[in-house]
XYZ file of C-alpha atoms in Angstrom:
448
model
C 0.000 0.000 0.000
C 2.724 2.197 0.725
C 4.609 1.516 -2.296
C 1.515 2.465 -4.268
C 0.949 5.669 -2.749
C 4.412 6.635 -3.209
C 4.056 5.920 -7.244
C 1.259 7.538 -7.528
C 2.610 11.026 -5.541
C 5.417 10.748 -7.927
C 3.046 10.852 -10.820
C 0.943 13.409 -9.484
C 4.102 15.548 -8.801
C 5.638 14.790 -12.732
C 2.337 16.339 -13.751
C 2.195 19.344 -11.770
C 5.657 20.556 -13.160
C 4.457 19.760 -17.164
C 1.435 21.839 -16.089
C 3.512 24.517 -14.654
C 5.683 24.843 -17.723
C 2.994 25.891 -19.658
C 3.784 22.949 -22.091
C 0.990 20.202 -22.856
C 0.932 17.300 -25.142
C -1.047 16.656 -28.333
C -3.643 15.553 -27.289
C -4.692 17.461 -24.094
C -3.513 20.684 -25.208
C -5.674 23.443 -24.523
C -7.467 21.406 -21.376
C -7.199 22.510 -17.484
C -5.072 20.125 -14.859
C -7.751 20.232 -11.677
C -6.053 17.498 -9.397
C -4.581 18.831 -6.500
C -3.338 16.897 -3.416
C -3.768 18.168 -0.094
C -2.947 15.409 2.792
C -0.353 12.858 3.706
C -0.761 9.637 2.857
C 1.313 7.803 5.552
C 0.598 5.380 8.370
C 3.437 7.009 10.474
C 1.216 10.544 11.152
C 0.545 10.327 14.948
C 3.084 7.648 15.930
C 5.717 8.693 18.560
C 8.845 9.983 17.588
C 11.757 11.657 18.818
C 14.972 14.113 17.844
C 18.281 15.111 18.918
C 20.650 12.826 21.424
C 21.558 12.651 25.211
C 19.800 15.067 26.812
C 19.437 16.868 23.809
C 16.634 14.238 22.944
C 13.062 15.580 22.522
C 10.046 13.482 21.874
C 6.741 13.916 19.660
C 4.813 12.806 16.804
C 4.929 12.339 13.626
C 2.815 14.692 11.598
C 1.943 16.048 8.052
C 3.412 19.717 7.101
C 0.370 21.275 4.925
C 2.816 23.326 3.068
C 5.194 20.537 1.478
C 3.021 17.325 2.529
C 5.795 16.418 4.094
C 5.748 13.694 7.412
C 8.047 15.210 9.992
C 8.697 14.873 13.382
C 7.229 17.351 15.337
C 9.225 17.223 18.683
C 11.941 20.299 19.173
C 15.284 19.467 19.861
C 16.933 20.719 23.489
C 19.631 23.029 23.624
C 23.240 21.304 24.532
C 24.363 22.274 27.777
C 28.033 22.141 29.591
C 29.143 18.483 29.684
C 29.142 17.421 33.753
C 29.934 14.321 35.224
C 26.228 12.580 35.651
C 26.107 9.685 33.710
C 23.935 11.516 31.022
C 25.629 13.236 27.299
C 24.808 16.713 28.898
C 26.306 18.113 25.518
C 24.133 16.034 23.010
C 27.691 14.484 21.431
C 26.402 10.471 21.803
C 29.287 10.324 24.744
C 28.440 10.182 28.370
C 31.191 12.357 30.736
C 33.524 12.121 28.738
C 35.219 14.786 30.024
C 35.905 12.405 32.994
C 38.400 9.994 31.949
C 38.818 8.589 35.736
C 35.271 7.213 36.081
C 35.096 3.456 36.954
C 38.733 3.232 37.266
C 39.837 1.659 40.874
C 40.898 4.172 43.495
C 42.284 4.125 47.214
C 42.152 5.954 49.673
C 44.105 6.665 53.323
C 47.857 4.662 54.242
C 48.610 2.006 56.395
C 45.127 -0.126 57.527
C 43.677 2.524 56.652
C 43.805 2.449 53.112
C 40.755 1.142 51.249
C 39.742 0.373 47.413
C 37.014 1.943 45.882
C 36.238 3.008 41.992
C 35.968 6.704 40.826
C 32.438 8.003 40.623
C 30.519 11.417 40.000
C 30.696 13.865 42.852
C 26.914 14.920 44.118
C 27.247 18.640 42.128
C 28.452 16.639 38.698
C 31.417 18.481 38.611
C 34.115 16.395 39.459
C 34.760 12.668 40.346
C 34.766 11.248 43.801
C 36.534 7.968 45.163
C 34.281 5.533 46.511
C 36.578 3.497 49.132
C 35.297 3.528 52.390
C 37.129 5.366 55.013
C 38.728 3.766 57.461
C 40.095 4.818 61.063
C 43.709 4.632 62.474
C 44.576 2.434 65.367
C 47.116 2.203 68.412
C 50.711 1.243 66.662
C 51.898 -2.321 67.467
C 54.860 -4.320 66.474
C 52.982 -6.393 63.550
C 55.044 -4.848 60.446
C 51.768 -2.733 59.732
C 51.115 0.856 59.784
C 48.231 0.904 62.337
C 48.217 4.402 63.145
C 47.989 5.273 59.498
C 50.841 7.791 59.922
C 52.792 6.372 56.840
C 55.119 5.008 58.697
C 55.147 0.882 60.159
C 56.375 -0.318 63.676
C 58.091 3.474 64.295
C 57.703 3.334 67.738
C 60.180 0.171 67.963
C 63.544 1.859 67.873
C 65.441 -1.964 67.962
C 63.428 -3.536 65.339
C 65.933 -5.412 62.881
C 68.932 -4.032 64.535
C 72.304 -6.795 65.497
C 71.319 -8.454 68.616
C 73.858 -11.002 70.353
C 72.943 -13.798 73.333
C 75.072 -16.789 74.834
C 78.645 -16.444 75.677
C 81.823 -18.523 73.847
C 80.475 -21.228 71.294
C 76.881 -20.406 72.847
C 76.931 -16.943 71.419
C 74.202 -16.090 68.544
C 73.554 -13.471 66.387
C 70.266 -12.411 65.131
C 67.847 -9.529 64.953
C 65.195 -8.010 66.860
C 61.970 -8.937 65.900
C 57.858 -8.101 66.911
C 57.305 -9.938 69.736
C 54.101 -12.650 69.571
C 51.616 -9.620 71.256
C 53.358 -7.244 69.348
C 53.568 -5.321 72.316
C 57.480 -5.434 72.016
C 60.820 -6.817 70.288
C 62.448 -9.964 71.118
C 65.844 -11.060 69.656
C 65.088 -14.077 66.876
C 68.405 -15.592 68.124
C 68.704 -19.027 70.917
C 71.683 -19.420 72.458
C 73.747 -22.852 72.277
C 73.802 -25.435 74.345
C 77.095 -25.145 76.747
C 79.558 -28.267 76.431
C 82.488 -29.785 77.971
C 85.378 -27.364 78.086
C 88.306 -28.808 75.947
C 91.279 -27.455 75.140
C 91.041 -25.395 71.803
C 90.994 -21.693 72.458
C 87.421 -21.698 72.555
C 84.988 -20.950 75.595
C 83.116 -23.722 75.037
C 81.184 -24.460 78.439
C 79.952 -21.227 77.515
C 81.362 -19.098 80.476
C 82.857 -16.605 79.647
C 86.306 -17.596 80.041
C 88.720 -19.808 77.456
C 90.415 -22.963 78.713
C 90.062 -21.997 81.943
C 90.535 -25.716 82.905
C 93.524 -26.128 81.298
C 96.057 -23.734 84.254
C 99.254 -25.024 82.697
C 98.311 -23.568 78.920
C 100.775 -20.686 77.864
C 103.443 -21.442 80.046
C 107.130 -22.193 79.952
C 107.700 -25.993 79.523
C 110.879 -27.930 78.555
C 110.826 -31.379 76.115
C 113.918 -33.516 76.162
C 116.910 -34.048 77.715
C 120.748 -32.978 77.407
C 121.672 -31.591 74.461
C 117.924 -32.511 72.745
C 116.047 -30.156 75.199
C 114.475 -27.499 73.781
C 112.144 -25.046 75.626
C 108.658 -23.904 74.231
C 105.310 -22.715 75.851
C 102.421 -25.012 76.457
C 99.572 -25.408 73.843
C 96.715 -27.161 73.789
C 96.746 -30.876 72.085
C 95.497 -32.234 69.225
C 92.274 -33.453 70.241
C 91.877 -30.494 72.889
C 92.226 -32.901 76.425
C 94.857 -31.838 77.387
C 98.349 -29.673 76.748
C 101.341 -30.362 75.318
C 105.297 -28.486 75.298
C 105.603 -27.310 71.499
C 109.548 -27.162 72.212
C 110.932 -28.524 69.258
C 113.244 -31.159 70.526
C 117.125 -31.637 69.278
C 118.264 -34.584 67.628
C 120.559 -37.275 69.437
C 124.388 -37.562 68.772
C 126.791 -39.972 69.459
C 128.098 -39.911 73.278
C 130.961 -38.324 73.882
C 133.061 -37.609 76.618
C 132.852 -33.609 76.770
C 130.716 -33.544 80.435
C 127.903 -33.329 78.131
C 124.415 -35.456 77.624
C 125.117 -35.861 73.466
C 122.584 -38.916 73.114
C 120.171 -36.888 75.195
C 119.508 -39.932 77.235
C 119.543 -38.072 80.653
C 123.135 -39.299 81.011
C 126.755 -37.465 80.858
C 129.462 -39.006 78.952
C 128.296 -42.773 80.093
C 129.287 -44.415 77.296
C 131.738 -42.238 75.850
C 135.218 -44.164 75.719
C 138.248 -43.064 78.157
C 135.863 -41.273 80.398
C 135.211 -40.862 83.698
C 131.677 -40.274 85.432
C 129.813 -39.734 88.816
C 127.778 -43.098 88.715
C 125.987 -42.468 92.432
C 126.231 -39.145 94.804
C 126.436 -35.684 94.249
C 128.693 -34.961 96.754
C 126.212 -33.539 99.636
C 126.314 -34.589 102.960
C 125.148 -35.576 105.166
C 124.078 -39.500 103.608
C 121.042 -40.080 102.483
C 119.267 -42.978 100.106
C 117.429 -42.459 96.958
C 116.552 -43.023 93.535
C 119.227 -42.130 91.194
C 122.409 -40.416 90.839
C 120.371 -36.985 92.363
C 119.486 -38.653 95.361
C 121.687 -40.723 97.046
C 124.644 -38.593 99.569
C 127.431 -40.039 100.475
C 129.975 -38.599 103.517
C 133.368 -40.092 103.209
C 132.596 -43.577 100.552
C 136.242 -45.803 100.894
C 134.878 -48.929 99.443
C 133.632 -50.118 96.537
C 132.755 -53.906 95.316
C 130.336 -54.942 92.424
C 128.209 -58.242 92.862
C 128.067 -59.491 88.900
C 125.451 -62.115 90.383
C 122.857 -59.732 91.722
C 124.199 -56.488 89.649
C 124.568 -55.059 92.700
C 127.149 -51.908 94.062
C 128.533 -52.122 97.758
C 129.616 -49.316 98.808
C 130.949 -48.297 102.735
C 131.421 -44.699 104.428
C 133.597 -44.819 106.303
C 132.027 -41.235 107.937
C 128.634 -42.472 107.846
C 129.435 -45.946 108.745
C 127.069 -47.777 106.967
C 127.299 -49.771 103.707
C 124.706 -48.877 100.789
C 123.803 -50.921 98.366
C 123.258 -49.590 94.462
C 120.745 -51.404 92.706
C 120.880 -50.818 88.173
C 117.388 -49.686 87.404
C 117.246 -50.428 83.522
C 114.551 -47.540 82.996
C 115.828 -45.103 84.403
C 119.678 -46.448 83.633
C 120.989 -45.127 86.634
C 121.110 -46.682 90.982
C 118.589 -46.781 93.361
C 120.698 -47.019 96.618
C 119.602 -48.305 99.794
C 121.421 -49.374 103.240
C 122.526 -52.464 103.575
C 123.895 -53.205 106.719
C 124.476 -50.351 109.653
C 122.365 -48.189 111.951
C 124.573 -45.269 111.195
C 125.633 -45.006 114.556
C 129.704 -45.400 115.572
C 129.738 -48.756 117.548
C 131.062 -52.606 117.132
C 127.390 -54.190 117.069
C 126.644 -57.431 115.265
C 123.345 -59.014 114.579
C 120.368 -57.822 112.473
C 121.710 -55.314 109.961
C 119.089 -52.506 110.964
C 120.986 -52.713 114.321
C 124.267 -53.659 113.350
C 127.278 -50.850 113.881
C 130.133 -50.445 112.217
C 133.388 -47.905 113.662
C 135.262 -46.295 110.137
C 134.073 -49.062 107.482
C 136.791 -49.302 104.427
C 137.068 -52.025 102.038
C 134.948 -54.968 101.100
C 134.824 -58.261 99.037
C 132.793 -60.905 98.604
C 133.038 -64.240 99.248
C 130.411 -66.036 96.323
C 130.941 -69.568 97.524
C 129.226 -68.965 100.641
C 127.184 -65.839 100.135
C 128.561 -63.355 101.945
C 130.259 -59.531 101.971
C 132.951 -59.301 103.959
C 133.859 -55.779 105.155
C 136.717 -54.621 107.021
C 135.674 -52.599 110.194
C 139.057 -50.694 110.091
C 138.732 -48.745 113.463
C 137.188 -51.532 115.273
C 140.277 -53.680 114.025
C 137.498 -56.353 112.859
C 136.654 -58.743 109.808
C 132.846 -58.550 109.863
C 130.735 -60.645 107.459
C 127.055 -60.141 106.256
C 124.795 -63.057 104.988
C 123.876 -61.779 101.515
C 120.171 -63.955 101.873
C 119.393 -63.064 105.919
C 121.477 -59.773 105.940
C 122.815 -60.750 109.292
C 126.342 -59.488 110.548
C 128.761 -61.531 112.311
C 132.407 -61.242 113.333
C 134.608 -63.664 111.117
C 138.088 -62.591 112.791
C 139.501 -60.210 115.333
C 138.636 -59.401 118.502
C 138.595 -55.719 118.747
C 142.087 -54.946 120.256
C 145.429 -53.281 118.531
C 147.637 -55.862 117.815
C 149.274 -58.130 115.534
C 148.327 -61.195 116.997
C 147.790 -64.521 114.931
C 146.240 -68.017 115.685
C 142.589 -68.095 116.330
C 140.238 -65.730 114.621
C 138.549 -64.982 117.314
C 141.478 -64.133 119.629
C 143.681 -62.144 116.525
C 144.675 -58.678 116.581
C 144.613 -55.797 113.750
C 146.008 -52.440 113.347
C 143.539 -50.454 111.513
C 143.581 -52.931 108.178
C 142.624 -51.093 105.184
C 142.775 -53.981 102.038
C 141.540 -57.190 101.741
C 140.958 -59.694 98.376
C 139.821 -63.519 98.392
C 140.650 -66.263 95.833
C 138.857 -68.930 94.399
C 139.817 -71.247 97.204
C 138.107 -69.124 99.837
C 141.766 -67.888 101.309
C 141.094 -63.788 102.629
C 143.900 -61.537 102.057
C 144.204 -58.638 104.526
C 146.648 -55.648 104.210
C 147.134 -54.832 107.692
C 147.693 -51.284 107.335
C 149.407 -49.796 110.547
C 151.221 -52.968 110.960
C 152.849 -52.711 107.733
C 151.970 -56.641 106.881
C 149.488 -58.668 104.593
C 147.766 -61.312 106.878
C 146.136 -64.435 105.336
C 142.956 -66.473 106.862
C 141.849 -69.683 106.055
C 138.106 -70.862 107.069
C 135.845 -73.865 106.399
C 132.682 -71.676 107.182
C 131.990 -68.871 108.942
């Protein structure tokens, strides 16, 4: 229906301009057009319609304009007005506030816990945009590595927080940090001390005291490794495996002995086995006597004789000052005597009997008799033979009888003169140099 209309306006139009022109065709010339149209023909007169855009936009309806038969919209357009931030197109372009680039973007607001997240929106007078995070309020500050007060600033009442702390002593000692404590209320160091253990020798405080190798009173001071010509002298350092201390002298190497007074093989003894050399092999010439182990320790007062046992490795020796008789035992560790008395209270006297209590008056010289187990010692100023049992140790006279003399016959009734020598032979036969009577006397015996 429309269509038709249409065609037929455009006809109606076509002849209105041929009549206008004053032209006509053959066949109606000279005739009178007397059509003339005077409404619209369309089905949109009265609907609703609107102009313009944003709130430019007007609405209406559609109607017929009597001058061109036109159908038009007969709303008016509103004026444009400044663009403000609304959410309408105040300025009829088709864009809503777009002046307002923020709007809808996300937004926060306030520091610390108080900061909040929000998008832009209009401000109530349109002309600006507004955040919409909520506020929020500030709080007492607490060590928790958040800015609770909402100054800016996080934990800045805690002056110590992450500075150097230390705890423990020695090997317990830590380092760490100060930290918020569990309450936040305060700082606490992040650091445990060790566990405290035995203190060894190392240089280390390691009982955790506060003192190094305290245990260990000798460390750092003067010490001595060796002997004779080997020693050396050093401090004292702790050990290897820290139980102990040791010298760190660095000891000299052993030379050959020789006879120089001086300990070459560094074996604690001068010149002992240097050839063509002479050595102190007991005493160190101190008095008064006195027993020991050693060469240090054993005194002699006036020592006359001297007789070695190759049986027993045994020394006899007698002072004659002292008047006892020692006896030098070999002591193959320490290579030197032990001495010890033999026979003799060390009291001047002419006692026989148990050798504790036995006294001797200026003891000289000595053998011994190895048949029958005995040392026979010449008691010079009590102008005796004595004898001592080498397995009970007891003393008996063998000859003399105390006097000055120069008597022979029995041995109990003969006389001496202060003898000094005597010697045996294989046969048992003594030999005594009777010294103040110029004369070697012989005795014979079957047993004593």
């Amino acid at each position: 229906m429309h269509k038709f209309n249409y065609i037929f306006m455009l006809f109606a139009f076509v002849l209105l301009l041929n009549n206008c022109s004053g032209e006509s065709s053959s066949d109606d010339a000279g005739q009178k057009d007397t059509f003339e149209q005077t409404e619209c023909n369309d089905d949109r007169i009265g609907a609703d319609c609107e102009v313009g855009i944003g709130e430019c936009k007007s609405k209406g309806k559609y109607i017929c304009k009597k001058d061109t038969l036109e159908v038009v919209c007969d709303a008016v357009e509103k004026k444009p007005e400044k663009e403000i931030c609304d959410g309408k197109d105040n300025n009829c372009d088709g864009k809503t506030d777009e002046d307002f680039k923020e709007i809808g973007q996300v937004c926060e607001t306030g520091v610390g816990q108080c900061k909040s997240t929000g998008v832009y929106t209009c401000s109530e007078d349109g002309k600006g945009v507004i955040c919409s995070a909520p506020v929020l309020y500030p709080s007492d500050e607490i060590c928790d590595g958040l800015d609770n007060n909402c100054d800016g600033k996080t934990d800045e009442i805690y002056s110590k927080l992450n500075e150097g702390w230390e705890i423990g002593l020695g090997e317990c000692l830590r380092k760490g940090h100060y930290i918020c404590s569990p309450d936040g209320r305060d700082v606490v160091c992040d650091a445990i001390a060790g566990e405290p253990q035995k203190e060894i020798c190392d240089n280390k405080d390691n009982n955790c005291d506060g003192k190094t190798d305290e245990d260990f009173v000798e460390l750092g001071q003067d010490c001595s490794e060796g002997l004779g010509e080997c020693k050396a002298y050093g401090k004292y350092v702790c050990s290897t495996d820290g139980q102990g201390v040791v010298c760190d002298a660095q000891l000299g190497q052993p030379q050959v002995e020789i006879c120089d007074k001086k300990d070459n093989n560094c074996d604690g003894f001068t010149d002992e086995d240097a050839p063509n050399c002479s050595v102190i092999l007991a005493g160190n010439m101190k008095t008064p006597y006195k027993t020991g182990k050693g060469l240090s320790e054993t005194y002699f007062i006036m020592p006359f004789g001297v007789v070695f046992n190759y049986e027993t490795d045994e020394l006899f020796v007698s002072d004659y000052i002292a008047n006892v008789i020692f006896d030098l035992k070999y002591d193959s560790v320490t290579r030197s005597y032990n001495s010890e008395i033999y026979s003799g209270s060390g009291y001047r006297g002419d006692k026989i009997g148990n050798k504790d209590a036995s006294e001797y008056s200026g003891p000289t010289f000595m053998t011994i008799d190895t048949t029958n187990k005995r040392l026979i010692v010449l008691d010079t100023l009590n102008n005796r033979i004595k004898s001592i049992d080498m397995e009970t140790f007891t003393v008996t006279t063998i000859a003399g009888n105390g006097n000055i003399g120069a008597d022979n016959g029995e041995a109990d009734n003969s006389t001496f003169y202060y003898p000094m020598g005597i010697g045996i032979d294989s046969n048992g036969i003594i030999y005594i140099a009777d010294t103040y009577n110029h004369c070697i006397r012989k005795m014979t015996y079957d047993t004593f």
